[in-house]
PDB file of C-alpha atoms in Angstrom:
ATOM      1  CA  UNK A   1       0.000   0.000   0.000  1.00  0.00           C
ATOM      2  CA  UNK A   2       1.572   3.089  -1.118  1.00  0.00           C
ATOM      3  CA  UNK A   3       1.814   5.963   1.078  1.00  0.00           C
ATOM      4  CA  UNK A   4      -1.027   8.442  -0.618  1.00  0.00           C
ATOM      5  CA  UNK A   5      -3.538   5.509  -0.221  1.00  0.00           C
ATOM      6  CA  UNK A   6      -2.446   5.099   3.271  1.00  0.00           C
ATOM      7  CA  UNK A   7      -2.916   8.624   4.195  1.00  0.00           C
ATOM      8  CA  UNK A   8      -5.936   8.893   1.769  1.00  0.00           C
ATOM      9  CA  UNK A   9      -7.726   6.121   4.215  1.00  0.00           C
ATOM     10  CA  UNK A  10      -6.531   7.491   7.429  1.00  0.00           C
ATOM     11  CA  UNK A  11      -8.569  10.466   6.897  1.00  0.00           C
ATOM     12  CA  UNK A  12     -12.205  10.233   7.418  1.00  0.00           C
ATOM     13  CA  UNK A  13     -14.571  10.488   5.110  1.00  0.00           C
ATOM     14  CA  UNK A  14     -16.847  12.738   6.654  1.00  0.00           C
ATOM     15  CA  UNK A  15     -15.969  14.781   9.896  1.00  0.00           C
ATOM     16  CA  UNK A  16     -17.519  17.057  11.479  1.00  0.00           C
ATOM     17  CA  UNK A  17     -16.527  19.513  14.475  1.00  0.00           C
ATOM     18  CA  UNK A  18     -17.880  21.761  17.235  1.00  0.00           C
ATOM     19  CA  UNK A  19     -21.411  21.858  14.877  1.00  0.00           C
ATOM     20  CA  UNK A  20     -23.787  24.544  16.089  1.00  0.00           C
ATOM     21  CA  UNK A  21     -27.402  25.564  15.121  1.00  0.00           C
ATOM     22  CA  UNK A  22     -30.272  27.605  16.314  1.00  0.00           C
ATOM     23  CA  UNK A  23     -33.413  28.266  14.778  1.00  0.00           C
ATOM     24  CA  UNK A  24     -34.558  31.504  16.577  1.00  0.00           C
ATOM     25  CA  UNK A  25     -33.779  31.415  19.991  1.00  0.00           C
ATOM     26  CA  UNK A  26     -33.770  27.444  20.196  1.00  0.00           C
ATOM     27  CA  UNK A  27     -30.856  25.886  19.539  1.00  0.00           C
ATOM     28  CA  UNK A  28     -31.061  22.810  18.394  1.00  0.00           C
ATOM     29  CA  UNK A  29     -27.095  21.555  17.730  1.00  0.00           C
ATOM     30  CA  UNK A  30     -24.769  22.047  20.854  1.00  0.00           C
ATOM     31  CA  UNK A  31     -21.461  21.510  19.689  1.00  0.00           C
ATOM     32  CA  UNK A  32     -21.945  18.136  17.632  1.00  0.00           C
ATOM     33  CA  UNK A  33     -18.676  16.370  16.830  1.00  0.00           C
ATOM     34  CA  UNK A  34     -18.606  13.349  14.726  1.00  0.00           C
ATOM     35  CA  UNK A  35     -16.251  10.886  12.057  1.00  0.00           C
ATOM     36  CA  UNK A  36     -17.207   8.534   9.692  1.00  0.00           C
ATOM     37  CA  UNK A  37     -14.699   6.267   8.200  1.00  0.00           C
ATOM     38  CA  UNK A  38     -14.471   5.132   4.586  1.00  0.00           C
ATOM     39  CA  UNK A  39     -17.223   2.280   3.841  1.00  0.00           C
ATOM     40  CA  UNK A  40     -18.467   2.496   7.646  1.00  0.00           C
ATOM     41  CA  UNK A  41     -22.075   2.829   8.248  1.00  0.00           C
ATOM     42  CA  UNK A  42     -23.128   4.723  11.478  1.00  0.00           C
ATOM     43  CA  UNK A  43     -26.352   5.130  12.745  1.00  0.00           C
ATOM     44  CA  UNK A  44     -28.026   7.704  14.557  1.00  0.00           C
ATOM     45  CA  UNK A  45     -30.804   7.569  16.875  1.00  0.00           C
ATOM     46  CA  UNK A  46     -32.850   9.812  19.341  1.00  0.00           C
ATOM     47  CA  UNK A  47     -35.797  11.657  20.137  1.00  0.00           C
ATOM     48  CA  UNK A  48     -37.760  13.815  17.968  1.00  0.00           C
ATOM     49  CA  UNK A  49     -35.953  17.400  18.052  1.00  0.00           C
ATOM     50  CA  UNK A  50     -33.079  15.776  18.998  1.00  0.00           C
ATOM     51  CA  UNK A  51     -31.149  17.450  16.266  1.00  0.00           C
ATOM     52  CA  UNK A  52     -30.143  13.909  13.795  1.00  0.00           C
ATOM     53  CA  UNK A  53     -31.793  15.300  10.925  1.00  0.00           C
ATOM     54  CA  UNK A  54     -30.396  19.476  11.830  1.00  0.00           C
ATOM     55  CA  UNK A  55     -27.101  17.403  11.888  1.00  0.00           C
ATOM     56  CA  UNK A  56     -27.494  15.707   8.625  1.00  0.00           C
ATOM     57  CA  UNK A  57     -28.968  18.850   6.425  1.00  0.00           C
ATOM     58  CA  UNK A  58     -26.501  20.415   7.610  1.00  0.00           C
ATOM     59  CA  UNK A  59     -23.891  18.076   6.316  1.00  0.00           C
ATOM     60  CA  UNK A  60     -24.682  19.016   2.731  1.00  0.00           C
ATOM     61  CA  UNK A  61     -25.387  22.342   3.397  1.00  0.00           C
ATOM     62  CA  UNK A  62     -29.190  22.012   3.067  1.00  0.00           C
ATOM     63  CA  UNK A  63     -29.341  23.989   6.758  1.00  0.00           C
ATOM     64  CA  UNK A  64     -26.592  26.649   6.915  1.00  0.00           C
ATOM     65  CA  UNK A  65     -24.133  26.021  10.350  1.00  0.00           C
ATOM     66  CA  UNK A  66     -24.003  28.892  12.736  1.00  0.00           C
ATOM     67  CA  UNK A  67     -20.262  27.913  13.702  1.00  0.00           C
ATOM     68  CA  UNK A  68     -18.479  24.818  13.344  1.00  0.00           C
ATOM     69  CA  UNK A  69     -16.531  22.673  10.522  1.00  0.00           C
ATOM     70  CA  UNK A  70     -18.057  19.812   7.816  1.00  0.00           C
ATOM     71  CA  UNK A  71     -15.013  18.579   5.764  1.00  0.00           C
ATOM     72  CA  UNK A  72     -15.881  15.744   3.147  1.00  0.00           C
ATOM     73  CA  UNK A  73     -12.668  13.693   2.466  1.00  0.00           C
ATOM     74  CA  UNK A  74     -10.517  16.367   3.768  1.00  0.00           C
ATOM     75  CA  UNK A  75     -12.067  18.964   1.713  1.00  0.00           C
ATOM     76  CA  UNK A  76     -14.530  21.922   3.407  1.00  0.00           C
ATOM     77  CA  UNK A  77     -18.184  22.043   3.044  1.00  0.00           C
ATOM     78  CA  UNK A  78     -18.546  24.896   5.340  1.00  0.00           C
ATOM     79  CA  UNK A  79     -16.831  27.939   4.573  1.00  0.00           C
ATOM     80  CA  UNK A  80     -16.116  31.112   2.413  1.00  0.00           C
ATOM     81  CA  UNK A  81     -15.849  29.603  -1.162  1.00  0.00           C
ATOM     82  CA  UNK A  82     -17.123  26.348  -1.061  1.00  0.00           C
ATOM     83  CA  UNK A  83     -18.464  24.929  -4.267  1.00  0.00           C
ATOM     84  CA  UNK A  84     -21.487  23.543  -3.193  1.00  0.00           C
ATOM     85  CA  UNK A  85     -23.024  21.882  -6.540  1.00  0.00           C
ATOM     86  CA  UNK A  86     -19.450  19.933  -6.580  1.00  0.00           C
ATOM     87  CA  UNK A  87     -19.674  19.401  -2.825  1.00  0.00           C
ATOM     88  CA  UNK A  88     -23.453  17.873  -3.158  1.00  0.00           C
ATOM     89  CA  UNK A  89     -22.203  15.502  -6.240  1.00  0.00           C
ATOM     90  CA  UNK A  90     -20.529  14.120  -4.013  1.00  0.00           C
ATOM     91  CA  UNK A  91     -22.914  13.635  -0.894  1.00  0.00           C
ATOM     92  CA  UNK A  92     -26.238  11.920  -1.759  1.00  0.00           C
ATOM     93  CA  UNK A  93     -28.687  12.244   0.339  1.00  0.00           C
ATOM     94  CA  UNK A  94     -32.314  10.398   0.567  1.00  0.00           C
ATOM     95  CA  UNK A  95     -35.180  12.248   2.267  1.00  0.00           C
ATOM     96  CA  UNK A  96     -38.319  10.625   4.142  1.00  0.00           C
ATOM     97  CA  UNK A  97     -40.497  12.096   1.305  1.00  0.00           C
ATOM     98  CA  UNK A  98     -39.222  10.693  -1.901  1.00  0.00           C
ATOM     99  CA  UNK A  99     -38.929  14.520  -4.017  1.00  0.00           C
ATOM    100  CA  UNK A 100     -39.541  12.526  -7.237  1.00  0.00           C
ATOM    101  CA  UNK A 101     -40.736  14.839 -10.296  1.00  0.00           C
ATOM    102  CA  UNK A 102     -44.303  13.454 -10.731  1.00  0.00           C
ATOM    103  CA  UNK A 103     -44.355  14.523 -14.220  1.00  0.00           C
ATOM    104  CA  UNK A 104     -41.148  12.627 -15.141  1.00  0.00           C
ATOM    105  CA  UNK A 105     -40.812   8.619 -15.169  1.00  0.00           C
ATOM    106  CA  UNK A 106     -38.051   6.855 -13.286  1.00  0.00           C
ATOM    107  CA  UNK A 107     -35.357   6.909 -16.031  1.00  0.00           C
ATOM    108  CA  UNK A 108     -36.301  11.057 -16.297  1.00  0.00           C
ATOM    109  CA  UNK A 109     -35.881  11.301 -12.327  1.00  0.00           C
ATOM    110  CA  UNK A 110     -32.539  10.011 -12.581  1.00  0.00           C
ATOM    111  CA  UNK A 111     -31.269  11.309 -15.684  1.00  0.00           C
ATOM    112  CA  UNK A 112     -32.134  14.699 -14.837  1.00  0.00           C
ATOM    113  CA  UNK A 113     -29.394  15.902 -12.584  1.00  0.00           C
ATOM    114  CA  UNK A 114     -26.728  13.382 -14.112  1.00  0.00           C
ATOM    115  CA  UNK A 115     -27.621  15.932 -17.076  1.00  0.00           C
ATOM    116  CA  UNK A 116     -28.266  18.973 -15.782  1.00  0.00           C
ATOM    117  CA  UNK A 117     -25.483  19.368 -13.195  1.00  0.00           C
ATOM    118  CA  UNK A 118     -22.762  16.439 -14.354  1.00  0.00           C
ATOM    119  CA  UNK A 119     -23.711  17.436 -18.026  1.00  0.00           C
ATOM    120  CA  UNK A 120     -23.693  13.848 -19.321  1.00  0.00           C
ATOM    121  CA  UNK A 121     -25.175  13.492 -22.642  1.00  0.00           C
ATOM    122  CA  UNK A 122     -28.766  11.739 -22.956  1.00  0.00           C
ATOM    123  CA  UNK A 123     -27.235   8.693 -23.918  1.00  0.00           C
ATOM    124  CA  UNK A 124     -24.707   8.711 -20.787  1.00  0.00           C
ATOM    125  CA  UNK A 125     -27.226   9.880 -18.591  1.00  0.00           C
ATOM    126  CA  UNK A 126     -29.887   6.969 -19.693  1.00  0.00           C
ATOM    127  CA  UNK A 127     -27.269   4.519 -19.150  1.00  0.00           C
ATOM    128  CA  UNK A 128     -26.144   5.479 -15.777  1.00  0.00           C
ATOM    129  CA  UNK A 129     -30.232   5.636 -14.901  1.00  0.00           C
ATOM    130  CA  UNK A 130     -30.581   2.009 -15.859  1.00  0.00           C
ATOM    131  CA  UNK A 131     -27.351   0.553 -14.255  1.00  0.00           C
ATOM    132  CA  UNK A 132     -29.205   2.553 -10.971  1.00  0.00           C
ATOM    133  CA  UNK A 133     -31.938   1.752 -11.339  1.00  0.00           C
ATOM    134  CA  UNK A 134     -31.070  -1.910 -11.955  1.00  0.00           C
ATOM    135  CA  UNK A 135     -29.314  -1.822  -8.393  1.00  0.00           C
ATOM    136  CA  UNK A 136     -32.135  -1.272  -6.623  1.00  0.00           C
ATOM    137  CA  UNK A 137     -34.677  -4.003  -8.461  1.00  0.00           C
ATOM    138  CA  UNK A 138     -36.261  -1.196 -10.589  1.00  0.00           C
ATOM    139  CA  UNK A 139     -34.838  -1.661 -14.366  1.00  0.00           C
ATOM    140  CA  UNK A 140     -38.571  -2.853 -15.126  1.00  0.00           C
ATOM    141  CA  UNK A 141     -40.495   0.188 -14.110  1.00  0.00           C
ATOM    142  CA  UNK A 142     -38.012   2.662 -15.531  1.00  0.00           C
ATOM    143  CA  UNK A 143     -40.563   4.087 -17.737  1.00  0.00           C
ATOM    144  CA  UNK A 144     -43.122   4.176 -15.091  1.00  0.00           C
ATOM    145  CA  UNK A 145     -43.968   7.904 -13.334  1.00  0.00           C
ATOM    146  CA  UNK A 146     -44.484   8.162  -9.806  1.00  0.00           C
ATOM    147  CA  UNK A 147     -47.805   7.915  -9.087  1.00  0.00           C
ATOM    148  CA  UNK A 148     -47.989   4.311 -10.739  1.00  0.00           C
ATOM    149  CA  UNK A 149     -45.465   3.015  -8.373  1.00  0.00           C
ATOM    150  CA  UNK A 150     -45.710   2.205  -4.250  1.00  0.00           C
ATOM    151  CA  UNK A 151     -43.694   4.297  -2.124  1.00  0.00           C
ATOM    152  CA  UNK A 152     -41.013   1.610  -1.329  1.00  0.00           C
ATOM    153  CA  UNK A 153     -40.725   1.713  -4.662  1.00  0.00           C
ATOM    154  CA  UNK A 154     -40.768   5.373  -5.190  1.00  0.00           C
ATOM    155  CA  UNK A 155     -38.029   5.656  -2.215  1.00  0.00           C
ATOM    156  CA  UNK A 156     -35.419   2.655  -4.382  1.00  0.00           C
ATOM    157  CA  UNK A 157     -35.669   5.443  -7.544  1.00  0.00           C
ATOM    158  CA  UNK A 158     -34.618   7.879  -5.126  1.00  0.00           C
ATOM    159  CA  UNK A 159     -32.035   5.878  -3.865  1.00  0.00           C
ATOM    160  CA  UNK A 160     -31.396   5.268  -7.467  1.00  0.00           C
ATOM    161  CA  UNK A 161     -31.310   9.241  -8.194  1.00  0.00           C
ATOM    162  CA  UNK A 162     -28.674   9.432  -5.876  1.00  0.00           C
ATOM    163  CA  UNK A 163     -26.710   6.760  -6.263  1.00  0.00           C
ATOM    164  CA  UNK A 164     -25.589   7.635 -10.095  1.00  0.00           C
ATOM    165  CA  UNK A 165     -24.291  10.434  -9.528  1.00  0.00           C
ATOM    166  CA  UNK A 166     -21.530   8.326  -7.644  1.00  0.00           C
ATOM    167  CA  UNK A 167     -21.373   9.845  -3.997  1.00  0.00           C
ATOM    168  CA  UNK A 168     -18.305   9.444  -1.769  1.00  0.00           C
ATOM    169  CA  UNK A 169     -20.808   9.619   1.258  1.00  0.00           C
ATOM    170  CA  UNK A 170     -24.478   8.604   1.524  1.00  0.00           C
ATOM    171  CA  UNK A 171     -27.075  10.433   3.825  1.00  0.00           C
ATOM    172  CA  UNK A 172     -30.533   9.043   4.339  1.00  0.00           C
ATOM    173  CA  UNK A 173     -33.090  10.707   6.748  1.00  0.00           C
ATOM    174  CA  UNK A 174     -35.667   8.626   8.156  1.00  0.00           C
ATOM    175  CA  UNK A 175     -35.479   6.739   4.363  1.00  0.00           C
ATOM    176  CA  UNK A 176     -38.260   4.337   5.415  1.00  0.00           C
ATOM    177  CA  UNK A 177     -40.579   6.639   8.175  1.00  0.00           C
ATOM    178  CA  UNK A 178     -43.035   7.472   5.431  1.00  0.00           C
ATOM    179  CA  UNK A 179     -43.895   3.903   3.933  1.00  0.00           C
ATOM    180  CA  UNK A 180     -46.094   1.471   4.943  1.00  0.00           C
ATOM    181  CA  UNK A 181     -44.864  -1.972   7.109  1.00  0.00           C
ATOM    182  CA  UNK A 182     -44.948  -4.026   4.179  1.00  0.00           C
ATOM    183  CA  UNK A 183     -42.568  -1.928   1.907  1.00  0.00           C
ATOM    184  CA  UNK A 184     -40.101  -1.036   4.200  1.00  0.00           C
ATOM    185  CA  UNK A 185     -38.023  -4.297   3.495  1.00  0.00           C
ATOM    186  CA  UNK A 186     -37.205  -3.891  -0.199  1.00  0.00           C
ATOM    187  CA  UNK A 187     -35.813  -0.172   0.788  1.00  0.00           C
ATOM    188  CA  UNK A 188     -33.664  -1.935   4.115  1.00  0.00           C
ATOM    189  CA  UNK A 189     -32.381  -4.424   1.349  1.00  0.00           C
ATOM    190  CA  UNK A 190     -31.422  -2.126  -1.199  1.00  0.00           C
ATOM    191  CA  UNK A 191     -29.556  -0.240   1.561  1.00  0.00           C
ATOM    192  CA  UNK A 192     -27.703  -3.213   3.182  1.00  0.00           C
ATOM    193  CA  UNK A 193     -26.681  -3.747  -0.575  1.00  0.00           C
ATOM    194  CA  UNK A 194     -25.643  -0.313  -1.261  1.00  0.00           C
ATOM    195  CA  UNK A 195     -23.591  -1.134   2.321  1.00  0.00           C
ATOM    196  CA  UNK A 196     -21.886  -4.235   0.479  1.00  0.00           C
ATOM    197  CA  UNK A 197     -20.634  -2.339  -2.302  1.00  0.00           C
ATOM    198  CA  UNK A 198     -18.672  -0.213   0.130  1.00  0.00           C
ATOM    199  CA  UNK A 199     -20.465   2.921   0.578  1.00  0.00           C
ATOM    200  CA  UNK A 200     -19.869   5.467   3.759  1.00  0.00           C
ATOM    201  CA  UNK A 201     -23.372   6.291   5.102  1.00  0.00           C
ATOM    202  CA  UNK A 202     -24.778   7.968   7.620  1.00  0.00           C
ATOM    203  CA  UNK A 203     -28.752   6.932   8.558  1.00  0.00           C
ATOM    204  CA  UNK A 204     -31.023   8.857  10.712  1.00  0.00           C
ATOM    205  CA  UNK A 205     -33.818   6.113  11.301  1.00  0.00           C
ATOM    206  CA  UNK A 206     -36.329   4.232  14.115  1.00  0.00           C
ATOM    207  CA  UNK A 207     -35.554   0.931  12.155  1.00  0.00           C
ATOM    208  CA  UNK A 208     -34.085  -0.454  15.413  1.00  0.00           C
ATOM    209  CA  UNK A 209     -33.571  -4.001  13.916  1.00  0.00           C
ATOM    210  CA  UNK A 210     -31.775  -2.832  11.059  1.00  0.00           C
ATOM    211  CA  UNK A 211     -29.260  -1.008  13.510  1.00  0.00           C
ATOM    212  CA  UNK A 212     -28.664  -3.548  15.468  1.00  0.00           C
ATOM    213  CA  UNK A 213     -27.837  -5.877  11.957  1.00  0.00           C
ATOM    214  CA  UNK A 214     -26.181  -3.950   9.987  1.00  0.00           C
ATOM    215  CA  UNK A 215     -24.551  -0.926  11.370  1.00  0.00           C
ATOM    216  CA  UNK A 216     -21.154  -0.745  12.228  1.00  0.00           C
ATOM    217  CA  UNK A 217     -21.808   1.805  14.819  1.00  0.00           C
ATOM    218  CA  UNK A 218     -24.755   3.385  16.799  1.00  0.00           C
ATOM    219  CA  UNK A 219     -24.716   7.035  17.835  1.00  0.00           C
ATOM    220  CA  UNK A 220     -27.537   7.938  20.176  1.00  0.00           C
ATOM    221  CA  UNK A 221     -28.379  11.733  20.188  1.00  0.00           C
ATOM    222  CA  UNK A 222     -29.800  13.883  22.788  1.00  0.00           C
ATOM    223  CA  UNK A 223     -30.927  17.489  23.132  1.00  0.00           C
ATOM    224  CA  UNK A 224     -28.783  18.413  20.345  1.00  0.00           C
ATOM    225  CA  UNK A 225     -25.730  16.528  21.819  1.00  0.00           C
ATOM    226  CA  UNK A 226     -23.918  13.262  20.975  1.00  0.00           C
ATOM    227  CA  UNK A 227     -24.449  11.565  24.003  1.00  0.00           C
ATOM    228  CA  UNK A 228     -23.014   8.258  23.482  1.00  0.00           C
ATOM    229  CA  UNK A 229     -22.131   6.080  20.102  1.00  0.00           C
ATOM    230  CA  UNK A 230     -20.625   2.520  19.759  1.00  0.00           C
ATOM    231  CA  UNK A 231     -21.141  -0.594  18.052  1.00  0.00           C
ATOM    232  CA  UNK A 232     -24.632  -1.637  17.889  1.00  0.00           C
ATOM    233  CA  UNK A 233     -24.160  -4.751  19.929  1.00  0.00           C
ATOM    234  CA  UNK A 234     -22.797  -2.415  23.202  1.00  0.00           C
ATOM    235  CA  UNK A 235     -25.285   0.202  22.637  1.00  0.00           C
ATOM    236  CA  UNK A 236     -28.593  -2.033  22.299  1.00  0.00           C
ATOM    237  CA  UNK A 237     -27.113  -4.622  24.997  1.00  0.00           C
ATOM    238  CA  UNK A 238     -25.242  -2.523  27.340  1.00  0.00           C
ATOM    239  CA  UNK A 239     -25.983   0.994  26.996  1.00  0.00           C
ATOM    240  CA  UNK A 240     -23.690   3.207  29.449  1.00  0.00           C
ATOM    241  CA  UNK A 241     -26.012   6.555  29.665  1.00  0.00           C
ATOM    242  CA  UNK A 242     -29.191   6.635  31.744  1.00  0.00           C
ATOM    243  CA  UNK A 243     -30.563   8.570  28.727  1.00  0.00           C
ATOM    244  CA  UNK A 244     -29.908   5.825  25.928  1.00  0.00           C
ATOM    245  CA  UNK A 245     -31.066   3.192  28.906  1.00  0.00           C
ATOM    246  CA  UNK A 246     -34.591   4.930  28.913  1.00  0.00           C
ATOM    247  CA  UNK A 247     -35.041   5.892  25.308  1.00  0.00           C
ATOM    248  CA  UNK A 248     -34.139   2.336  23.943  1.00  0.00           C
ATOM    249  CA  UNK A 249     -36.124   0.744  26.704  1.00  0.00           C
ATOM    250  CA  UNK A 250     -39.192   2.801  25.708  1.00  0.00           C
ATOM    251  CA  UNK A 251     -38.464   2.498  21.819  1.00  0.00           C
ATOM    252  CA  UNK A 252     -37.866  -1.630  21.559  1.00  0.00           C
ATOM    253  CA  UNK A 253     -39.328  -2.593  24.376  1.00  0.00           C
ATOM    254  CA  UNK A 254     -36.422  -4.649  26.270  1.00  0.00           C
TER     255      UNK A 254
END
């Protein structure tokens, strides 16, 4: 291994430092501080308002930091002079509500910022929609719109959408909370894939089973502070803080 690789894995792939946010007089992130190593995926649970999805907006710049530093492989996302259509190439991000284009099939969603901001050519573009959306189960119902697909479905084209434009860092936020039971599966497998194939990603989500599987670490968020984090087996079996104690108690029921 030469040296550059060496030094290129030793730094994180996301990190973020002394994070702060208010909205108003509330202030929701307290001095956040967080690392996420190449191909890990990390987890974070809490309360509502607990400031997991302030945190993650505000990894891609979606919510604007009051103080603190966001650095994507090294590079800065917060700052003076920050390219921020190169930054978000390179962050994907899946919401709770799927922000497809109703009037556009799936092929269309995907295509349309692999044109628009990569600049791929039609032919490119249609390519890279069908190798995503053959990832997540979907090459069938690329020419289907929106409304004539479920929601678990809808969610995989966003995961899709995001996943061509070749992200060195996945966020999802609350990916399944808006589906029904039933359909939250197929979006859990297509993200334990997307896992495989050595993606860094950072989930805000309830699905407490699917932490416990397939995360390689648990963060458990408090009043807009990191209040504990380890690997899922410590934090679900052995919790250290009477705060994680009581929240997982109430939330699974042990």
């Amino acid at each position: 291994m030469t040296a550059d690789v060496e030094a290129a894995q030793a730094t994180p792939s996301l990190e973020v430092r002394g994070l702060h946010k208010s909205f108003g007089t509330v202030e929701v992130l307290k001095g956040v501080d967080l690392t996420v190593a190449h191909r890990e995926m990390v987890f974070v649970l809490g309360p509502s308002g607990s400031g997991k999805s302030t945190m993650l907006r505000c990894c891609n710049r979606l919510e604007e930091p009051d103080s603190g530093l966001i650095l994507l492989e090294g590079d800065p996302v917060t700052g003076k002079g920050v390219n921020l259509n190169a930054i978000r190439q390179r962050i994907g991000m899946v919401f709770q509500a799927f922000n497809l284009y109703p009037h556009l099939n799936a092929r269309k969603n995907v295509t349309l910022a692999l044109r628009k901001v990569r600049g791929m050519s039609r032919d490119e573009a249609d390519a890279r929609a069908m190798e995503a959306l053959t990832r997540v189960g979907l090459a069938d119902k690329s020419e289907n719109h929106p409304s004539e697909l479920s929601g678990g479905q809808q969610q995989r084209v966003a995961i899709a959408r995001a996943l061509a434009l070749e992200p060195q860092v996945m966020l999802f936020d609350e990916p399944t909370s808006a589906l029904d039971p039933e359909l939250v599966g197929d979006v859990l497998a297509v993200m334990r894939e997307v896992k495989a194939a050595g993606m860094t990603m950072l989930v805000v989500s309830h699905e407490m089973k699917f932490a416990r599987e397939a995360a390689d670490r648990v963060i458990f968020m408090d009043q807009g502070r990191i209040v504990e984090q380890g690997p899922p087996e410590r934090i679900f079996g052995a919790p250290e803080h009477d705060r994680t104690r009581a929240f997982l108690s109430r939330v699974t029921g042990d």
